[in-house]
mmCIF file of C-alpha atoms in Angstrom:
data_model
loop_
_atom_site.group_PDB
_atom_site.id
_atom_site.type_symbol
_atom_site.label_atom_id
_atom_site.label_comp_id
_atom_site.label_asym_id
_atom_site.label_seq_id
_atom_site.Cartn_x
_atom_site.Cartn_y
_atom_site.Cartn_z
ATOM 1 C CA MET A 1 -10.118 7.002 18.320
ATOM 2 C CA SER A 2 -8.854 5.587 15.037
ATOM 3 C CA HIS A 3 -10.197 3.080 12.564
ATOM 4 C CA SER A 4 -8.496 2.433 9.238
ATOM 5 C CA PRO A 5 -10.834 0.080 7.360
ATOM 6 C CA VAL A 6 -9.849 0.508 3.692
ATOM 7 C CA ILE A 7 -7.585 -1.971 1.883
ATOM 8 C CA LEU A 8 -6.660 -0.559 -1.559
ATOM 9 C CA ASP A 9 -4.253 -1.369 -4.365
ATOM 10 C CA ILE A 10 -1.722 0.352 -6.619
ATOM 11 C CA ALA A 11 -1.297 0.285 -10.387
ATOM 12 C CA GLY A 12 2.361 -0.568 -10.846
ATOM 13 C CA THR A 13 5.510 -2.050 -9.342
ATOM 14 C CA THR A 14 6.493 1.165 -7.536
ATOM 15 C CA LEU A 15 4.606 3.845 -5.637
ATOM 16 C CA ASN A 16 3.707 7.125 -7.306
ATOM 17 C CA ALA A 17 2.737 10.350 -5.540
ATOM 18 C CA ASP A 18 -0.975 9.436 -5.543
ATOM 19 C CA ASP A 19 -0.234 6.013 -4.050
ATOM 20 C CA ARG A 20 1.788 7.599 -1.249
ATOM 21 C CA ARG A 21 -0.944 10.134 -0.552
ATOM 22 C CA ARG A 22 -3.618 7.448 -0.380
ATOM 23 C CA LEU A 23 -1.563 5.097 1.785
ATOM 24 C CA ALA A 24 -1.037 7.925 4.269
ATOM 25 C CA HIS A 25 -4.808 8.565 4.474
ATOM 26 C CA PRO A 26 -6.113 7.877 8.011
ATOM 27 C CA LEU A 27 -8.937 5.670 6.694
ATOM 28 C CA VAL A 28 -6.486 3.379 4.855
ATOM 29 C CA GLY A 29 -5.381 0.327 6.827
ATOM 30 C CA GLY A 30 -3.510 -1.635 4.205
ATOM 31 C CA MET A 31 -3.061 -2.642 0.603
ATOM 32 C CA ILE A 32 -3.505 -5.712 -1.555
ATOM 33 C CA LEU A 33 -0.914 -6.755 -4.128
ATOM 34 C CA PHE A 34 -1.633 -8.307 -7.536
ATOM 35 C CA ALA A 35 0.469 -9.971 -10.242
ATOM 36 C CA ARG A 36 0.804 -6.600 -12.006
ATOM 37 C CA ASN A 37 2.712 -5.331 -8.932
ATOM 38 C CA TRP A 38 5.321 -8.070 -9.423
ATOM 39 C CA ALA A 39 8.541 -7.466 -11.338
ATOM 40 C CA ASP A 40 10.927 -9.619 -9.340
ATOM 41 C CA ARG A 41 11.694 -10.443 -5.737
ATOM 42 C CA ARG A 42 14.006 -7.507 -5.117
ATOM 43 C CA ALA A 43 11.427 -5.041 -6.447
ATOM 44 C CA LEU A 44 8.754 -6.583 -4.201
ATOM 45 C CA VAL A 45 10.987 -6.228 -1.133
ATOM 46 C CA GLU A 46 11.655 -2.584 -2.029
ATOM 47 C CA LEU A 47 7.951 -1.926 -2.631
ATOM 48 C CA THR A 48 6.797 -3.394 0.682
ATOM 49 C CA ALA A 49 9.577 -1.526 2.520
ATOM 50 C CA GLU A 50 8.424 1.733 0.935
ATOM 51 C CA ILE A 51 4.824 1.022 1.966
ATOM 52 C CA LYS A 52 5.911 0.352 5.564
ATOM 53 C CA ALA A 53 8.000 3.527 5.558
ATOM 54 C CA ILE A 54 4.800 5.521 4.975
ATOM 55 C CA ARG A 55 3.073 3.827 7.910
ATOM 56 C CA SER A 56 4.546 0.853 9.732
ATOM 57 C CA ASP A 57 1.101 -0.467 10.687
ATOM 58 C CA LEU A 58 -0.199 -0.788 7.110
ATOM 59 C CA LEU A 59 -1.256 -4.384 6.434
ATOM 60 C CA VAL A 60 0.289 -5.683 3.195
ATOM 61 C CA CYS A 61 -1.983 -8.426 1.799
ATOM 62 C CA VAL A 62 -2.181 -10.699 -1.234
ATOM 63 C CA ASP A 63 -4.363 -13.480 -2.673
ATOM 64 C CA HIS A 64 -1.744 -16.226 -2.675
ATOM 65 C CA GLU A 65 -3.402 -19.610 -2.190
ATOM 66 C CA GLY A 66 -1.556 -22.006 -4.480
ATOM 67 C CA GLY A 67 -2.740 -23.517 -7.741
ATOM 68 C CA ARG A 68 -4.235 -20.968 -10.131
ATOM 69 C CA VAL A 69 -4.479 -18.261 -7.450
ATOM 70 C CA GLN A 70 -0.848 -17.427 -6.776
ATOM 71 C CA ARG A 71 0.323 -13.900 -7.557
ATOM 72 C CA PHE A 72 4.104 -14.464 -7.405
ATOM 73 C CA ARG A 73 5.444 -17.465 -9.329
ATOM 74 C CA THR A 74 8.958 -16.653 -10.487
ATOM 75 C CA ASP A 75 12.372 -15.601 -9.106
ATOM 76 C CA GLY A 76 12.473 -18.336 -6.494
ATOM 77 C CA PHE A 77 8.844 -18.511 -5.375
ATOM 78 C CA THR A 78 7.699 -22.106 -4.962
ATOM 79 C CA HIS A 79 4.798 -23.230 -7.159
ATOM 80 C CA LEU A 80 2.258 -24.359 -4.573
ATOM 81 C CA PRO A 81 -0.352 -27.024 -5.312
ATOM 82 C CA ALA A 82 -4.049 -26.270 -5.658
ATOM 83 C CA MET A 83 -5.833 -27.142 -2.428
ATOM 84 C CA ARG A 84 -7.771 -29.930 -4.171
ATOM 85 C CA VAL A 85 -4.439 -31.776 -4.552
ATOM 86 C CA LEU A 86 -4.220 -31.951 -0.757
ATOM 87 C CA GLY A 87 -7.797 -33.238 -0.600
ATOM 88 C CA GLU A 88 -6.974 -35.948 -3.133
ATOM 89 C CA LEU A 89 -3.875 -36.877 -1.116
ATOM 90 C CA TRP A 90 -6.096 -37.158 1.980
ATOM 91 C CA MET A 91 -8.146 -39.864 0.252
ATOM 92 C CA LYS A 92 -4.958 -41.916 -0.148
ATOM 93 C CA ASP A 93 -3.154 -41.087 3.113
ATOM 94 C CA ALA A 94 -4.802 -38.694 5.557
ATOM 95 C CA MET A 95 -1.822 -38.124 7.843
ATOM 96 C CA THR A 96 0.583 -37.458 4.977
ATOM 97 C CA ALA A 97 -1.947 -34.967 3.619
ATOM 98 C CA THR A 98 -2.149 -33.044 6.899
ATOM 99 C CA ASP A 99 1.645 -32.768 7.050
ATOM 100 C CA ALA A 100 1.740 -31.674 3.399
ATOM 101 C CA ALA A 101 -0.891 -29.012 4.145
ATOM 102 C CA THR A 102 1.206 -27.690 7.032
ATOM 103 C CA ALA A 103 4.251 -27.670 4.741
ATOM 104 C CA ALA A 104 2.292 -25.719 2.107
ATOM 105 C CA GLY A 105 1.229 -23.120 4.662
ATOM 106 C CA HIS A 106 4.777 -22.783 5.991
ATOM 107 C CA VAL A 107 6.342 -22.341 2.541
ATOM 108 C CA LEU A 108 3.584 -19.940 1.439
ATOM 109 C CA GLY A 109 3.841 -17.778 4.558
ATOM 110 C CA ALA A 110 7.637 -17.808 4.881
ATOM 111 C CA GLU A 111 8.293 -16.822 1.262
ATOM 112 C CA LEU A 112 5.781 -13.970 1.398
ATOM 113 C CA ARG A 113 7.052 -12.709 4.744
ATOM 114 C CA ALA A 114 10.642 -12.746 3.470
ATOM 115 C CA CYS A 115 9.441 -10.198 0.893
ATOM 116 C CA GLY A 116 7.563 -7.981 3.359
ATOM 117 C CA VAL A 117 4.020 -9.314 2.816
ATOM 118 C CA ASP A 118 2.010 -9.626 6.038
ATOM 119 C CA LEU A 119 -1.082 -11.653 5.135
ATOM 120 C CA SER A 120 -2.367 -13.960 2.424
ATOM 121 C CA PHE A 121 -6.119 -14.377 2.030
ATOM 122 C CA THR A 122 -6.075 -18.134 2.614
ATOM 123 C CA PRO A 123 -7.351 -20.806 3.343
ATOM 124 C CA VAL A 124 -10.380 -21.316 1.096
ATOM 125 C CA LEU A 125 -12.982 -23.050 3.280
ATOM 126 C CA ASP A 126 -15.565 -23.409 0.514
ATOM 127 C CA LEU A 127 -16.636 -26.983 -0.142
ATOM 128 C CA ASP A 128 -16.140 -28.578 -3.538
ATOM 129 C CA HIS A 129 -19.733 -29.212 -4.628
ATOM 130 C CA GLY A 130 -18.503 -29.640 -8.194
ATOM 131 C CA GLY A 131 -20.468 -26.878 -9.912
ATOM 132 C CA SER A 132 -18.592 -23.683 -9.048
ATOM 133 C CA SER A 133 -16.284 -22.379 -11.763
ATOM 134 C CA VAL A 134 -14.767 -19.701 -9.536
ATOM 135 C CA ILE A 135 -14.004 -22.069 -6.619
ATOM 136 C CA GLY A 136 -13.318 -25.421 -8.302
ATOM 137 C CA ASP A 137 -9.888 -26.786 -7.382
ATOM 138 C CA ARG A 138 -9.318 -23.958 -4.894
ATOM 139 C CA ALA A 139 -11.386 -26.004 -2.427
ATOM 140 C CA PHE A 140 -9.821 -28.811 -0.387
ATOM 141 C CA HIS A 141 -12.722 -31.257 -0.500
ATOM 142 C CA ARG A 142 -16.490 -31.817 -0.575
ATOM 143 C CA ASP A 143 -16.497 -33.087 3.036
ATOM 144 C CA ALA A 144 -16.526 -30.243 5.579
ATOM 145 C CA ARG A 145 -14.534 -32.368 8.044
ATOM 146 C CA VAL A 146 -11.713 -32.996 5.573
ATOM 147 C CA ALA A 147 -11.678 -29.345 4.480
ATOM 148 C CA THR A 148 -11.491 -28.226 8.119
ATOM 149 C CA VAL A 149 -8.602 -30.511 9.087
ATOM 150 C CA LEU A 150 -6.569 -29.618 5.995
ATOM 151 C CA ALA A 151 -7.291 -25.905 6.434
ATOM 152 C CA LYS A 152 -6.235 -26.074 10.071
ATOM 153 C CA SER A 153 -3.019 -27.817 9.010
ATOM 154 C CA LEU A 154 -2.366 -25.101 6.422
ATOM 155 C CA MET A 155 -3.042 -22.444 9.092
ATOM 156 C CA HIS A 156 -0.536 -24.184 11.378
ATOM 157 C CA GLY A 157 2.048 -23.799 8.609
ATOM 158 C CA LEU A 158 1.210 -20.109 8.229
ATOM 159 C CA LEU A 159 1.647 -19.748 11.986
ATOM 160 C CA LEU A 160 5.115 -21.316 11.770
ATOM 161 C CA ALA A 161 5.956 -18.471 9.387
ATOM 162 C CA GLY A 162 4.426 -15.901 11.750
ATOM 163 C CA MET A 163 1.455 -15.199 9.460
ATOM 164 C CA ALA A 164 -2.227 -14.839 10.319
ATOM 165 C CA ASN A 165 -4.934 -16.449 8.171
ATOM 166 C CA CYS A 166 -8.210 -15.626 6.417
ATOM 167 C CA GLY A 167 -10.975 -18.183 5.948
ATOM 168 C CA LYS A 168 -13.126 -17.527 2.897
ATOM 169 C CA HIS A 169 -15.858 -17.200 1.635
ATOM 170 C CA PHE A 170 -18.286 -17.304 4.587
ATOM 171 C CA PRO A 171 -20.745 -19.046 4.862
ATOM 172 C CA GLY A 172 -19.800 -20.867 1.641
ATOM 173 C CA HIS A 173 -19.375 -20.031 -2.059
ATOM 174 C CA GLY A 174 -18.910 -23.583 -3.333
ATOM 175 C CA PHE A 175 -22.584 -24.507 -3.869
ATOM 176 C CA VAL A 176 -23.522 -21.778 -6.366
ATOM 177 C CA LYS A 177 -22.405 -21.912 -9.992
ATOM 178 C CA ALA A 178 -22.364 -18.149 -10.636
ATOM 179 C CA ASP A 179 -19.138 -16.152 -10.272
ATOM 180 C CA SER A 180 -19.622 -13.202 -7.911
ATOM 181 C CA HIS A 181 -16.915 -11.249 -9.767
ATOM 182 C CA THR A 182 -19.306 -10.814 -12.696
ATOM 183 C CA GLU A 183 -22.823 -11.516 -11.380
ATOM 184 C CA MET A 184 -24.801 -11.918 -8.171
ATOM 185 C CA PRO A 185 -24.951 -15.589 -7.158
ATOM 186 C CA VAL A 186 -28.017 -16.810 -5.246
ATOM 187 C CA ASP A 187 -27.947 -19.843 -2.926
ATOM 188 C CA LYS A 188 -31.513 -20.874 -2.137
ATOM 189 C CA ARG A 189 -30.745 -23.394 0.615
ATOM 190 C CA SER A 190 -32.114 -23.058 4.131
ATOM 191 C CA LEU A 191 -30.023 -21.721 7.006
ATOM 192 C CA LYS A 192 -30.048 -25.186 8.577
ATOM 193 C CA ALA A 193 -28.704 -26.782 5.396
ATOM 194 C CA ILE A 194 -25.869 -24.235 5.156
ATOM 195 C CA LEU A 195 -24.940 -24.389 8.850
ATOM 196 C CA THR A 196 -24.801 -28.192 8.859
ATOM 197 C CA ASP A 197 -22.546 -28.332 5.784
ATOM 198 C CA ASP A 198 -20.748 -25.374 4.172
ATOM 199 C CA ALA A 199 -20.498 -23.201 7.306
ATOM 200 C CA LYS A 200 -19.266 -26.027 9.542
ATOM 201 C CA PRO A 201 -15.555 -25.193 9.041
ATOM 202 C CA TYR A 202 -16.163 -21.727 10.532
ATOM 203 C CA GLU A 203 -17.694 -23.275 13.639
ATOM 204 C CA TRP A 204 -14.935 -25.874 13.981
ATOM 205 C CA LEU A 205 -12.175 -23.279 13.416
ATOM 206 C CA SER A 206 -13.710 -20.535 15.576
ATOM 207 C CA THR A 207 -10.698 -20.424 17.926
ATOM 208 C CA SER A 208 -7.979 -20.543 15.258
ATOM 209 C CA LEU A 209 -9.255 -18.363 12.406
ATOM 210 C CA THR A 210 -7.761 -14.876 12.679
ATOM 211 C CA SER A 211 -9.845 -13.331 9.887
ATOM 212 C CA VAL A 212 -12.773 -14.226 7.651
ATOM 213 C CA MET A 213 -13.963 -12.959 4.261
ATOM 214 C CA PRO A 214 -17.682 -13.303 3.511
ATOM 215 C CA ALA A 215 -19.055 -14.325 0.125
ATOM 216 C CA HIS A 216 -20.724 -11.910 -2.290
ATOM 217 C CA VAL A 217 -23.597 -14.386 -2.416
ATOM 218 C CA VAL A 218 -27.261 -13.870 -1.506
ATOM 219 C CA TYR A 219 -28.892 -16.559 0.647
ATOM 220 C CA PRO A 220 -32.528 -15.407 0.352
ATOM 221 C CA LYS A 221 -33.904 -17.854 2.932
ATOM 222 C CA VAL A 222 -31.614 -16.184 5.501
ATOM 223 C CA ASP A 223 -31.317 -12.537 4.371
ATOM 224 C CA ALA A 224 -31.979 -10.465 1.251
ATOM 225 C CA HIS A 225 -28.501 -8.906 1.471
ATOM 226 C CA PRO A 226 -25.282 -10.634 0.301
ATOM 227 C CA ALA A 227 -23.449 -12.127 3.286
ATOM 228 C CA GLY A 228 -20.843 -9.344 3.369
ATOM 229 C CA PHE A 229 -23.586 -6.704 3.744
ATOM 230 C CA SER A 230 -25.711 -8.673 6.199
ATOM 231 C CA PRO A 231 -25.791 -7.997 9.961
ATOM 232 C CA ARG A 232 -27.705 -11.272 10.259
ATOM 233 C CA TRP A 233 -24.841 -13.269 8.770
ATOM 234 C CA LEU A 234 -21.945 -11.313 10.267
ATOM 235 C CA LYS A 235 -23.133 -10.159 13.687
ATOM 236 C CA GLU A 236 -25.744 -12.760 14.608
ATOM 237 C CA ILE A 237 -24.493 -15.948 12.945
ATOM 238 C CA LEU A 238 -20.714 -15.559 12.546
ATOM 239 C CA ARG A 239 -20.005 -13.554 15.696
ATOM 240 C CA GLN A 240 -22.701 -14.644 18.167
ATOM 241 C CA GLN A 241 -23.741 -18.124 17.050
ATOM 242 C CA LEU A 242 -20.387 -19.429 15.773
ATOM 243 C CA GLY A 243 -18.276 -17.416 18.229
ATOM 244 C CA PHE A 244 -15.822 -15.868 15.774
ATOM 245 C CA THR A 245 -13.696 -13.111 17.373
ATOM 246 C CA GLY A 246 -11.250 -12.151 14.587
ATOM 247 C CA ALA A 247 -11.367 -9.572 11.799
ATOM 248 C CA ILE A 248 -13.961 -9.601 9.010
ATOM 249 C CA PHE A 249 -12.913 -8.376 5.537
ATOM 250 C CA SER A 250 -15.426 -7.499 2.868
ATOM 251 C CA ASP A 251 -14.657 -9.180 -0.429
ATOM 252 C CA ASP A 252 -13.710 -6.801 -3.242
ATOM 253 C CA LEU A 253 -16.267 -3.968 -3.434
ATOM 254 C CA SER A 254 -15.699 -3.632 -7.185
ATOM 255 C CA MET A 255 -17.039 -7.132 -7.855
ATOM 256 C CA GLU A 256 -20.470 -7.233 -9.469
ATOM 257 C CA GLY A 257 -21.829 -9.086 -6.443
ATOM 258 C CA ALA A 258 -20.997 -6.069 -4.267
ATOM 259 C CA ARG A 259 -22.445 -3.369 -6.499
ATOM 260 C CA ARG A 260 -26.120 -4.146 -5.901
ATOM 261 C CA VAL A 261 -27.699 -3.902 -2.463
ATOM 262 C CA SER A 262 -31.461 -4.458 -2.096
ATOM 263 C CA GLY A 263 -31.727 -4.414 -5.893
ATOM 264 C CA ALA A 264 -30.192 -0.957 -6.291
ATOM 265 C CA GLU A 265 -26.742 -0.155 -7.657
ATOM 266 C CA VAL A 266 -24.634 1.628 -5.060
ATOM 267 C CA SER A 267 -21.370 3.575 -5.124
ATOM 268 C CA TYR A 268 -18.182 2.125 -3.671
ATOM 269 C CA ALA A 269 -18.445 4.464 -0.676
ATOM 270 C CA GLU A 270 -22.067 3.448 -0.057
ATOM 271 C CA ALA A 271 -21.150 -0.232 -0.369
ATOM 272 C CA ALA A 272 -18.258 0.256 2.057
ATOM 273 C CA ALA A 273 -20.445 2.060 4.608
ATOM 274 C CA ILE A 274 -23.093 -0.681 4.371
ATOM 275 C CA ALA A 275 -20.451 -3.408 4.799
ATOM 276 C CA LEU A 276 -18.873 -1.670 7.803
ATOM 277 C CA SER A 277 -22.249 -1.106 9.435
ATOM 278 C CA ALA A 278 -23.193 -4.735 8.805
ATOM 279 C CA GLY A 279 -20.183 -5.984 10.751
ATOM 280 C CA CYS A 280 -17.135 -5.884 8.455
ATOM 281 C CA ASP A 281 -14.002 -4.482 10.094
ATOM 282 C CA LEU A 282 -12.175 -3.881 6.791
ATOM 283 C CA VAL A 283 -13.262 -3.295 3.196
ATOM 284 C CA LEU A 284 -11.334 -4.111 0.014
ATOM 285 C CA LEU A 285 -11.421 -2.097 -3.183
ATOM 286 C CA CYS A 286 -9.353 -3.828 -5.868
ATOM 287 C CA ASN A 287 -8.161 -2.973 -9.378
ATOM 288 C CA GLN A 288 -9.470 0.599 -9.264
ATOM 289 C CA SER A 289 -6.030 2.275 -9.248
ATOM 290 C CA VAL A 290 -5.067 1.306 -12.787
ATOM 291 C CA ASP A 291 -6.642 4.313 -14.537
ATOM 292 C CA GLY A 292 -5.385 6.986 -12.144
ATOM 293 C CA GLY A 293 -7.374 5.863 -9.139
ATOM 294 C CA ALA A 294 -10.307 8.282 -9.278
ATOM 295 C CA ALA A 295 -12.559 5.544 -7.861
ATOM 296 C CA VAL A 296 -10.208 5.066 -4.900
ATOM 297 C CA ASP A 297 -10.306 8.781 -4.083
ATOM 298 C CA GLU A 298 -14.090 8.768 -4.459
ATOM 299 C CA LEU A 299 -14.288 5.898 -1.972
ATOM 300 C CA LEU A 300 -12.100 7.682 0.591
ATOM 301 C CA ASP A 301 -13.901 11.022 0.157
ATOM 302 C CA GLY A 302 -17.293 9.325 0.259
ATOM 303 C CA LEU A 303 -16.416 7.374 3.404
ATOM 304 C CA GLU A 304 -15.308 10.596 5.108
ATOM 305 C CA ARG A 305 -18.636 12.210 4.194
ATOM 306 C CA GLY A 306 -20.500 9.099 5.322
ATOM 307 C CA LEU A 307 -18.737 9.273 8.664
ATOM 308 C CA ASP A 308 -19.765 12.903 9.113
ATOM 309 C CA ASP A 309 -23.340 12.029 8.101
ATOM 310 C CA GLY A 310 -23.556 9.059 10.466
ATOM 311 C CA HIS A 311 -23.831 6.353 7.781
ATOM 312 C CA TRP A 312 -21.088 4.394 9.516
ATOM 313 C CA HIS A 313 -19.025 4.809 12.694
ATOM 314 C CA LEU A 314 -15.390 4.480 13.682
ATOM 315 C CA ASP A 315 -14.924 1.268 15.647
ATOM 316 C CA PRO A 316 -11.884 0.875 17.926
ATOM 317 C CA ASP A 317 -12.614 -2.865 18.219
ATOM 318 C CA SER A 318 -12.312 -3.184 14.427
ATOM 319 C CA GLU A 319 -9.006 -1.338 14.522
ATOM 320 C CA ALA A 320 -7.707 -3.632 17.267
ATOM 321 C CA ARG A 321 -8.669 -6.666 15.163
ATOM 322 C CA ARG A 322 -6.848 -5.179 12.144
ATOM 323 C CA LEU A 323 -3.672 -4.582 14.134
ATOM 324 C CA LYS A 324 -3.738 -8.149 15.478
ATOM 325 C CA LEU A 325 -3.330 -9.403 11.899
ATOM 326 C CA LEU A 326 0.120 -7.792 11.644
ATOM 327 C CA PRO A 327 2.974 -10.282 12.175
ATOM 328 C CA GLN A 328 4.352 -10.302 15.696
ATOM 329 C CA SER A 329 7.769 -11.729 14.798
ATOM 330 C CA HIS A 330 10.626 -10.692 12.544
ATOM 331 C CA PRO A 331 10.689 -12.597 9.239
ATOM 332 C CA LEU A 332 13.667 -14.490 7.938
ATOM 333 C CA SER A 333 15.288 -12.793 4.964
ATOM 334 C CA TRP A 334 15.225 -14.756 1.706
ATOM 335 C CA ASP A 335 18.853 -15.804 2.140
ATOM 336 C CA GLU A 336 18.209 -16.913 5.735
ATOM 337 C CA LEU A 337 15.104 -18.786 4.603
ATOM 338 C CA MET A 338 17.033 -20.712 1.971
ATOM 339 C CA HIS A 339 19.288 -22.065 4.756
ATOM 340 C CA ASP A 340 16.498 -22.715 7.279
ATOM 341 C CA PRO A 341 16.157 -26.462 8.008
ATOM 342 C CA ALA A 342 12.433 -26.222 8.854
ATOM 343 C CA TYR A 343 11.664 -24.462 5.570
ATOM 344 C CA GLN A 344 13.763 -26.994 3.624
ATOM 345 C CA ARG A 345 11.859 -29.824 5.312
ATOM 346 C CA SER A 346 8.548 -28.211 4.382
ATOM 347 C CA LEU A 347 9.668 -27.956 0.739
ATOM 348 C CA GLU A 348 10.376 -31.704 0.796
ATOM 349 C CA ARG A 349 6.879 -32.450 2.131
ATOM 350 C CA LEU A 350 4.983 -30.585 -0.565
ATOM 351 C CA PRO A 351 2.919 -32.874 -2.824
#
């Protein structure tokens, strides 16, 4: 029985011996790319090919949403609009906006896949309440119905490119002002208030979301734990109540919002074990490779010890959900993509 829950990163634009060793580790299921891993398109293609040569089932991921969250911006990559632009277009012409959202998803997915990237952590399903600095224009709209329709259109575009999707940040990060990268946000609304507003897109997209990333936010009227460490949120509400069947990623375990559980500071390995036991299938540890990666090795060693000690368990269902996120079709090469009529049409439809 296998289960490879860890998504890690690398420091540079090529793999070193430590990167190769870690990527071959049986607990590693994939990697996440950042702007620092970008030199140019050819280097990215070579990097992803080298990753797949180590293990063909490794999931190569990136945060590539459009707007200010887009890791690759040069050497032919299309500058994609922030999702709020699509929401603003909706207010003028709803049907044009849905087609533009599909076009954005198609261009986003096709360009990444042409370079060997399997999955982008998109769409953002958070609602634009107006006060969140970290979400802001990454959100489609304040209205959950508009956000859902535009997200589904974007996901349709990803599907045209053969790419899965990831709705984030469950059950909603848009209401709180604090940034979970640097502090622990607290949303004091009732469960009913959240389920009838911010969490609605997850209910309405329960059959088409392939993965979900929970928020590093505490909702004290529901659970004392942040959503990504909460069996109540993940197993009871997301899985049972809302019917979600896809993969659940933890958000980055190095974020400040992930470092404190029940008021105590925890290690990355402890945080990972808690997240996996709470219902996450995969855990991300980002930006910890840049100083030699000691923290990454500590996570892997600590998770192995935690497995032996019974703090978490291998889950074949989690592994099956991870593997389902891998593309099932061959991508077009960049040159083929540039001559693809459907891709060219999508470029024309971008706002």
